[in-house]
Coordinates of C-alpha atoms and ligand atoms in Angstrom, one line a residue:
X222 CA -6.4 3.4 19.9
X223 CA -9.5 5.0 18.3
X224 CA -9.8 5.9 14.7
X225 CA -9.8 9.6 14.3
X226 CA -12.7 11.1 12.4
X227 CA -10.9 14.1 10.9
X228 CA -8.9 14.0 7.7
X229 CA -5.2 13.9 8.5
X230 CA -4.2 16.2 5.8
X231 CA -6.8 18.7 6.7
X232 CA -7.6 18.2 10.4
X233 CA -9.9 20.3 12.4
X234 CA -7.6 20.4 15.4
X235 CA -7.1 24.0 16.3
X236 CA -3.5 25.0 15.9
X237 CA -1.7 28.1 17.1
X238 CA -0.6 30.5 14.5
X239 CA 2.9 30.6 13.2
X240 CA 3.6 33.6 15.3
X241 CA 3.2 31.6 18.5
X242 CA 5.4 28.7 17.5
X243 CA 7.9 28.4 20.4
X244 CA 11.0 28.4 18.2
X245 CA 13.4 29.7 21.0
X246 CA 12.3 26.9 23.4
X247 CA 12.5 24.3 20.6
X248 CA 16.1 25.3 19.7
X249 CA 17.1 25.4 23.3
X250 CA 16.1 21.7 23.6
X251 CA 18.6 20.6 20.9
X252 CA 22.2 21.0 22.2
X253 CA 23.8 20.6 18.8
X254 CA 22.1 23.7 17.5
X255 CA 24.0 26.0 19.9
X256 CA 27.4 24.4 19.9
X257 CA 30.2 26.7 18.7
X258 CA 31.2 27.7 16.1
X259 CA 27.6 27.6 15.0
X260 CA 26.4 25.3 12.2
X261 CA 23.3 25.5 10.1
X262 CA 21.7 22.1 9.8
X263 CA 20.0 22.1 6.4
X264 CA 20.5 18.4 5.7
X265 CA 17.9 17.1 8.0
X266 CA 16.5 14.7 5.4
X267 CA 19.6 12.7 5.9
X268 CA 19.2 12.7 9.7
X269 CA 18.0 15.2 12.3
X270 CA 19.5 16.4 15.5
X271 CA 18.3 15.1 18.9
X272 CA 17.0 16.9 22.0
X273 CA 19.0 16.6 25.3
X274 CA 16.3 14.3 26.6
X275 CA 17.2 11.8 23.9
X276 CA 20.8 11.9 24.9
X277 CA 19.8 11.5 28.6
X278 CA 17.6 8.4 27.8
X279 CA 20.4 6.8 25.8
X280 CA 22.9 7.5 28.6
X281 CA 20.5 6.2 31.2
X282 CA 20.1 2.9 29.4
X283 CA 23.8 2.4 28.9
X284 CA 24.7 3.4 32.4
X285 CA 21.9 1.9 34.4
X286 CA 20.5 -1.1 32.5
X287 CA 22.7 -2.1 29.7
X288 CA 21.6 -5.7 29.9
X289 CA 19.6 -8.3 27.9
X290 CA 15.8 -8.2 28.3
X291 CA 13.9 -11.1 29.6
X292 CA 15.9 -11.7 32.8
X293 CA 14.4 -12.0 36.3
X294 CA 16.5 -9.2 37.8
X295 CA 15.5 -5.6 38.2
X296 CA 17.8 -4.1 35.5
X297 CA 16.5 -6.6 32.9
X298 CA 12.9 -5.9 33.9
X299 CA 13.7 -2.2 33.4
X300 CA 14.7 -2.9 29.8
X301 CA 11.5 -4.9 29.3
X302 CA 9.4 -2.0 30.6
X303 CA 11.3 0.5 28.5
X304 CA 10.5 -1.5 25.3
X305 CA 6.8 -1.8 26.2
X306 CA 6.8 2.0 26.8
X307 CA 8.5 2.8 23.6
X308 CA 6.1 0.5 21.6
X309 CA 3.2 2.4 23.1
X310 CA 4.8 5.7 22.2
X311 CA 5.3 4.7 18.6
X312 CA 1.8 3.2 18.5
X313 CA 0.5 6.7 19.5
X314 CA 2.7 8.4 17.0
X315 CA 1.2 6.4 14.1
X316 CA -2.2 5.8 15.6
X317 CA -1.9 2.1 15.6
X318 CA -4.8 0.0 16.8
X319 CA -2.5 -2.0 19.1
X320 CA 1.1 -1.7 20.2
X321 CA 1.8 -5.2 19.0
X322 CA 1.6 -3.8 15.5
X323 CA 4.9 -2.0 16.0
X324 CA 8.3 -3.7 15.4
X325 CA 11.7 -2.2 16.2
X326 CA 14.8 -2.8 14.1
X327 CA 17.9 -1.4 12.4
X328 CA 16.4 1.0 9.8
X329 CA 13.7 1.5 7.3
X330 CA 15.4 -0.3 4.4
X331 CA 15.9 -3.5 6.2
X332 CA 12.2 -3.5 7.2
X333 CA 11.1 -2.9 3.7
X334 CA 13.3 -5.8 2.5
X335 CA 11.9 -8.0 5.3
X336 CA 8.4 -7.4 4.1
X337 CA 9.4 -7.7 0.4
X338 CA 11.0 -11.1 1.1
X339 CA 7.9 -12.3 2.9
X340 CA 5.6 -11.1 0.1
X341 CA 8.0 -12.6 -2.5
X342 CA 7.3 -16.0 -0.8
X343 CA 3.6 -15.6 -1.0
X344 CA 3.1 -14.3 -4.6
X345 CA 0.5 -16.3 -6.4
X346 CA -1.8 -15.1 -9.2
X347 CA -1.6 -11.7 -7.6
X348 CA 2.0 -11.1 -8.6
X349 CA 1.9 -7.5 -9.7
X350 CA 3.6 -4.7 -7.7
X351 CA 3.2 -1.0 -8.3
X352 CA 6.3 1.2 -7.6
X353 CA 6.8 4.9 -8.2
X354 CA 9.4 7.0 -9.9
X355 CA 9.3 9.5 -7.1
X356 CA 10.3 7.2 -4.2
X357 CA 13.6 6.8 -2.4
X358 CA 15.3 3.8 -4.0
X359 CA 14.9 1.9 -0.7
X360 CA 11.2 1.6 -1.5
X361 CA 11.8 0.7 -5.1
X362 CA 14.8 -1.7 -5.4
X363 CA 13.5 -3.8 -2.5
X364 CA 10.4 -4.6 -4.5
X365 CA 12.1 -4.9 -7.9
X366 CA 14.3 -7.6 -6.3
X367 CA 11.1 -9.8 -6.4
X368 CA 11.4 -10.2 -10.1
X369 CA 13.2 -13.5 -9.4
X370 CA 10.1 -14.6 -7.5
X371 CA 7.9 -14.0 -10.6
X372 CA 6.7 -10.5 -9.7
X373 CA 5.7 -8.1 -12.4
X374 CA 5.9 -4.3 -12.1
X375 CA 4.0 -1.2 -13.0
X376 CA 5.3 2.3 -12.6
X377 CA 3.1 5.0 -11.0
X378 CA 4.7 8.1 -12.4
X379 CA 5.0 11.6 -11.0
X380 CA 3.2 14.2 -13.0
X381 CA 4.9 17.4 -14.2
X382 CA 3.4 19.2 -11.3
X383 CA 5.8 17.4 -9.0
X384 CA 3.5 14.9 -7.4
X385 CA 1.8 11.5 -7.7
X386 CA -1.9 11.5 -8.4
X387 CA -4.2 8.7 -7.3
X388 CA -6.1 9.0 -10.6
X389 CA -3.0 7.8 -12.4
X390 CA -2.9 4.8 -10.1
X391 CA -6.4 3.5 -11.1
X392 CA -5.4 2.0 -14.5
X393 CA -2.3 0.4 -13.0
X394 CA -4.2 -1.7 -10.4
X395 CA -6.2 -4.8 -11.1
X396 CA -7.2 -8.1 -9.5
X397 CA -3.6 -9.2 -10.2
X398 CA -2.0 -6.4 -8.1
X399 CA -0.6 -7.6 -4.8
X400 CA 0.8 -4.4 -3.5
X401 CA 1.3 -0.7 -4.1
X402 CA 4.5 0.7 -2.6
X403 CA 4.7 4.5 -2.3
X404 CA 6.1 7.3 -0.1
X405 CA 4.2 9.8 2.0
X406 CA 6.6 12.5 1.0
X407 CA 9.5 12.7 -1.5
X408 CA 12.9 12.8 0.2
X409 CA 14.3 14.6 -2.8
X410 CA 11.7 17.3 -3.7
X411 CA 9.4 17.4 -0.7
X412 CA 6.0 16.7 -2.3
X413 CA 3.4 15.2 0.0
X414 CA 1.4 12.4 -1.5
X415 CA -2.3 11.8 -0.9
X416 CA -1.8 8.3 0.4
X417 CA -5.3 7.9 1.7
X418 CA -6.6 8.3 -1.9
X419 CA -3.9 5.8 -3.1
X420 CA -5.0 3.3 -0.4
X421 CA -8.6 3.5 -1.6
X422 CA -7.5 2.7 -5.2
X423 CA -5.3 -0.2 -4.0
X424 CA -8.0 -1.7 -1.8
X425 CA -10.7 -1.4 -4.4
X426 CA -8.9 -4.1 -6.3
X427 CA -8.0 -6.2 -3.2
X428 CA -4.3 -5.0 -3.2
X429 CA -2.3 -3.9 -0.2
X430 CA -0.5 -0.6 0.2
X431 CA 3.0 -0.2 1.8
X432 CA 3.9 3.3 2.9
X433 CA 7.3 4.8 3.4
X434 CA 6.9 7.6 6.0
X435 CA 10.7 8.1 6.5
X436 CA 10.7 11.6 4.9
X437 CA 7.3 12.7 6.1
X438 CA 7.9 11.6 9.7
X439 CA 9.4 14.8 11.1
X440 CA 6.9 17.0 9.3
X441 CA 3.3 15.9 9.8
X442 CA 0.7 13.7 11.4
X443 CA 1.0 10.0 10.7
X444 CA -2.3 8.2 11.0
X445 CA -2.3 4.6 9.8
X446 CA -6.1 4.4 10.4
X447 CA -6.9 7.5 8.4
X448 CA -4.5 6.5 5.7
X449 CA -6.1 3.1 5.7
X450 CA -2.7 1.6 4.8
X451 CA -1.4 -2.0 5.4
X452 CA 2.2 -1.4 6.2
X453 CA 4.2 1.7 7.1
X454 CA 7.9 2.1 7.8
X455 CA 9.8 4.9 9.4
X456 CA 13.3 5.7 10.7
X457 CA 13.9 7.2 14.2
X458 CA 16.9 9.2 13.2
X459 CA 14.7 11.4 10.9
X460 CA 12.3 12.2 13.7
X461 CA 14.8 13.5 16.4
X462 CA 15.7 10.0 17.7
X463 CA 18.8 7.9 17.4
X464 CA 19.6 5.5 14.5
X465 CA 16.9 2.9 14.4
X466 CA 13.8 2.0 12.4
X467 CA 10.3 0.8 13.0
X468 CA 7.6 -1.0 11.1
X469 CA 3.9 -0.8 11.6
X470 CA 1.7 -3.4 10.0
X471 CA -2.0 -4.4 10.3
X472 CA -2.0 -7.1 12.9
X473 CA -3.8 -9.7 10.8
X474 CA -1.3 -9.2 7.9
X475 CA 1.7 -9.4 10.3
X476 CA 0.3 -12.7 11.7
X477 CA 0.3 -14.2 8.2
X478 CA 3.6 -12.8 7.1
X479 CA 6.3 -15.6 6.7
X480 CA 9.4 -14.3 8.5
X481 CA 12.6 -15.9 9.8
X482 CA 12.5 -16.8 13.5
X483 CA 14.0 -19.4 15.7
X484 CA 11.6 -22.2 16.7
X485 CA 11.3 -20.9 20.3
X486 CA 10.0 -17.5 19.1
X487 CA 6.2 -17.5 18.9
X488 CA 4.8 -16.9 15.4
X489 CA 3.3 -13.6 16.6
X490 CA 3.9 -9.9 16.0
X491 CA 6.0 -8.1 17.1
X492 CA 8.5 -10.9 18.1
X493 CA 8.3 -12.7 14.7
X494 CA 9.4 -9.5 12.9
X495 CA 12.3 -8.7 15.3
X496 CA 14.9 -11.4 14.7
X497 CA 17.7 -11.2 17.2
X498 CA 18.4 -8.2 19.5
X499 CA 17.8 -4.7 18.4
X500 CA 19.6 -1.6 19.7
X501 CA 17.8 -1.0 23.1
X502 CA 19.5 2.3 23.8
X503 CA 18.3 3.7 20.5
X504 CA 14.8 2.5 21.2
X505 CA 15.0 4.3 24.6
X506 CA 16.1 7.4 22.7
X507 CA 13.2 7.1 20.2
X508 CA 10.8 6.9 23.1
X509 CA 12.4 10.1 24.5
X510 CA 12.1 11.8 21.1
X511 CA 8.4 11.2 21.1
X512 CA 8.1 12.5 24.6
X513 CA 9.8 15.7 23.4
X514 CA 7.2 16.0 20.7
X515 CA 4.4 15.2 23.1
X516 CA 5.7 18.0 25.4
X517 CA 5.9 20.4 22.6
X518 CA 2.2 19.6 21.7
X519 CA 1.1 20.0 25.3
X520 CA 3.0 23.3 25.6
X521 CA 0.8 24.6 22.7
X522 CA -2.5 23.6 24.2
X523 CA -3.4 27.1 25.4
X524 CA -4.4 26.2 28.9
X525 CA -2.9 23.9 31.5
X526 CA -6.1 21.9 32.1
X527 CA -6.4 21.0 28.5
X528 CA -2.7 20.2 28.2
X529 CA -2.9 17.8 31.2
X530 CA -6.0 16.0 30.2
X531 CA -5.5 15.4 26.5
X532 CA -4.1 12.0 25.4
X533 CA -0.6 11.6 24.2
X534 CA -1.9 10.9 20.7
X535 CA -3.7 14.2 20.7
X536 CA -0.7 16.1 22.0
X537 CA 1.5 14.6 19.2
X538 CA -1.1 15.7 16.7
X539 CA -1.1 19.1 18.1
X540 CA 2.7 19.3 17.9
X541 CA 2.7 18.2 14.3
X542 CA -0.1 20.5 13.3
X543 CA 1.9 23.4 14.7
X544 CA 5.1 22.1 13.1
X545 CA 3.3 21.9 9.7
X546 CA 2.1 25.5 9.9
X547 CA 5.6 26.8 11.0
X548 CA 7.3 24.8 8.3
X549 CA 5.1 26.3 5.7
X550 CA 6.6 29.7 6.5
X551 CA 10.1 28.1 6.1
X552 CA 9.1 26.7 2.7
X553 CA 7.7 30.1 1.6
X554 CA 10.9 31.9 2.6
X555 CA 13.1 29.2 0.9
X556 CA 11.1 29.6 -2.3
X557 CA 11.5 33.4 -2.1
X558 CA 15.3 33.3 -1.7
X559 CA 15.7 30.6 -4.3
X560 CA 13.6 32.7 -6.7
X561 CA 15.8 35.8 -6.0
X562 CA 18.8 33.7 -7.0
X563 CA 17.1 32.5 -10.2
X564 CA 17.4 28.9 -9.0
X565 CA 15.5 26.2 -10.8
X566 CA 13.3 24.6 -8.1
X567 CA 12.2 21.0 -8.8
X568 CA 8.8 20.1 -7.5
X569 CA 6.0 22.2 -5.9
X570 CA 7.1 25.8 -6.3
X571 CA 3.8 27.7 -6.2
X572 CA 2.8 29.6 -3.1
X573 CA -0.8 28.5 -3.4
X574 CA 0.3 24.8 -3.2
X575 CA 2.6 25.3 -0.2
X576 CA 0.6 22.8 1.9
X577 CA 1.4 20.1 -0.6
X578 CA 5.1 20.1 0.3
X579 CA 7.5 19.8 3.3
X580 CA 10.4 22.3 3.5
X581 CA 12.7 20.0 1.4
X582 CA 13.9 22.1 -1.5
X583 CA 15.7 20.6 -4.4
X584 CA 17.2 23.1 -6.9
X585 CA 20.1 24.1 -9.1
X586 CA 21.6 27.5 -9.7
X587 CA 22.0 28.3 -13.4
X588 CA 25.5 27.3 -14.6
X589 CA 26.8 26.4 -11.1
X590 CA 27.7 22.7 -10.5
X591 CA 25.6 21.4 -7.5
X592 CA 28.8 20.2 -5.8
X593 CA 30.2 23.7 -6.0
X594 CA 27.1 25.1 -4.3
X595 CA 27.3 22.7 -1.4
X596 CA 31.1 23.2 -1.0
X597 CA 30.7 27.0 -0.8
X598 CA 27.9 26.6 1.7
X599 CA 30.0 24.2 3.7
X600 CA 32.7 26.8 3.9
X601 CA 30.1 29.0 5.7
X602 CA 29.2 26.2 8.1
X603 CA 25.9 25.4 6.3
X604 CA 25.2 21.7 5.7
X605 CA 23.3 20.8 2.6
X606 CA 23.6 17.9 0.2
X607 CA 24.1 17.5 -3.6
X608 CA 23.7 14.4 -5.8
X609 CA 20.8 12.1 -6.6
X610 CA 19.4 11.9 -3.1
X611 CA 19.0 8.1 -3.4
X612 CA 16.2 8.8 -5.9
X613 CA 18.1 8.2 -9.2
X614 CA 14.9 7.5 -11.2
X615 CA 13.4 10.8 -10.1
X616 CA 16.6 12.6 -11.1
X617 CA 16.4 11.0 -14.5
X618 CA 12.7 12.0 -14.7
X619 CA 13.7 15.6 -13.9
X620 CA 16.3 15.5 -16.7
X621 CA 19.2 15.7 -14.3
X622 CA 22.5 13.7 -14.6
X623 CA 22.4 11.1 -11.9
X624 CA 26.0 11.8 -10.9
X625 CA 25.7 15.5 -10.3
X626 CA 21.9 15.6 -9.6
X627 CA 20.9 18.7 -7.7
X628 CA 21.3 20.6 -4.4
X629 CA 18.9 19.7 -1.6
X630 CA 18.3 21.9 1.5
X631 CA 16.0 20.0 3.9
X632 CA 14.6 21.9 6.9
X633 CA 12.8 20.9 10.0
X634 CA 10.9 22.7 12.8
X635 CA 14.1 23.9 14.6
X636 CA 15.3 25.8 11.6
X637 CA 14.5 29.5 11.3
X638 CA 13.6 32.2 8.7
X639 CA 16.8 34.0 9.7
X640 CA 18.8 30.9 8.8
X641 CA 17.0 30.8 5.4
X642 CA 17.9 34.4 4.8
X643 CA 21.6 33.8 5.6
X644 CA 21.5 30.8 3.3
X645 CA 20.0 33.1 0.6
X646 CA 22.8 35.6 1.0
X647 CA 25.5 32.9 0.5
X648 CA 23.7 31.7 -2.6
X649 CA 23.3 35.2 -3.9
X650 CA 27.1 35.6 -3.9
X651 CA 27.5 32.5 -6.0
X652 CA 24.8 33.0 -8.6
X653 CA 25.6 34.5 -12.0
X654 CA 23.4 37.3 -13.1
X655 CA 19.9 36.0 -14.0
Ligands
PLP1240 C1 12.1 8.5 2.0 C2 13.1 7.6 2.5 N1 12.9 6.2 2.5 C3 13.8 5.4 3.0 C4 15.0 5.8 3.5 C5 16.0 4.8 4.0 O1 15.9 4.8 5.4 P1 16.9 4.0 6.3 O2 18.2 4.7 6.3 O3 16.3 4.1 7.7 O4 17.0 2.7 5.8 C6 15.3 7.1 3.5 C7 16.6 7.6 4.0 O5 17.0 8.7 3.7 C8 14.3 8.1 3.0 O6 14.6 9.4 3.0

């Protein structure tokens, strides 16, 4: 796959305006959204719903070819072909140089640990690792576990404006730094990090950068070439697929990575990163989720000839560009209703900075316990979450008790402004006077 010249966070790809986002068609593709009695899915950061086509792909696998790969019979060959197809789809999603850079597995956390174990074995004089106080704990604790291997740690801290700044990384990185681990977007407060700038800083000192794209995955264009990162991890169940995870790594780094494998498994990616059997039906579902996104992108191309001729990567980019614009309108409406309820919003809350966040809003209502807010919303069939959002260090940083934390409403492209307004009305009944 070719490197793309445009900046990922500010691409020149022409996107339809928010008014043309096909929200009705999008919602119709997801059976769970229309099942009675009607439920508002505002907890997507913990896992998103899946289109019918994903269910069909999982069913097809289980009914028609639920066998081990690598056999000489047709059903087994079909599994081999599906895995190849899925690897290419994910490679297109992240703009990998080669499909062999994609590994499939259980989830993001186990992949981060797999890489951290390998890096722990190869620490030498470069034994310093930079972690952040904004990340999901999966991308922090997995690295801190390397203390027993002699690793030393520096903390890249979020600024009071609710984001990480690459300038603050500069003094933390030196010729002793082995790796910087950071997220593309905060799963707790929704801030989008300028990871390309962070990669520049890391590489200037010869360090590597490991990106957690789990939260960013459903919201924007992933481009490992434009980010110039070294590793990137994501979970399928956040981007409209089933429960599974995948890892991308630079081929030359994956080749060197010490991993566990049986002697008969070649020491080559992706096989050396995929010990044992992964869940094939979920990989089939992930492939279908990406086809759903590709189809969404093609449907927005404007004219049929363009839609047919553009590459899948381009169609995926088009889909995510449209999603990004549509989701900005959801973020703005969320900020408006939260402001009307006198909520304290953690993270980016200024209209002018709306492009620096995804529609994941973390907040508290004055004098109302977060658990009470989520319980009241649950009574109205609205699913949100309260607590520390697996980012306990961020909660501490925000001055929130880890046990109670905050309320998080996390939206994706199948949510609507009407849902946000209904959410606002339920909150308004709960708030005390401002
Ligand atoms: C930003 C982020 N990183 C990592 C994880 C862990 O992902 P997984 O459940 O696939 O291990 C999550 C899960 O919510 C997340 O939001």
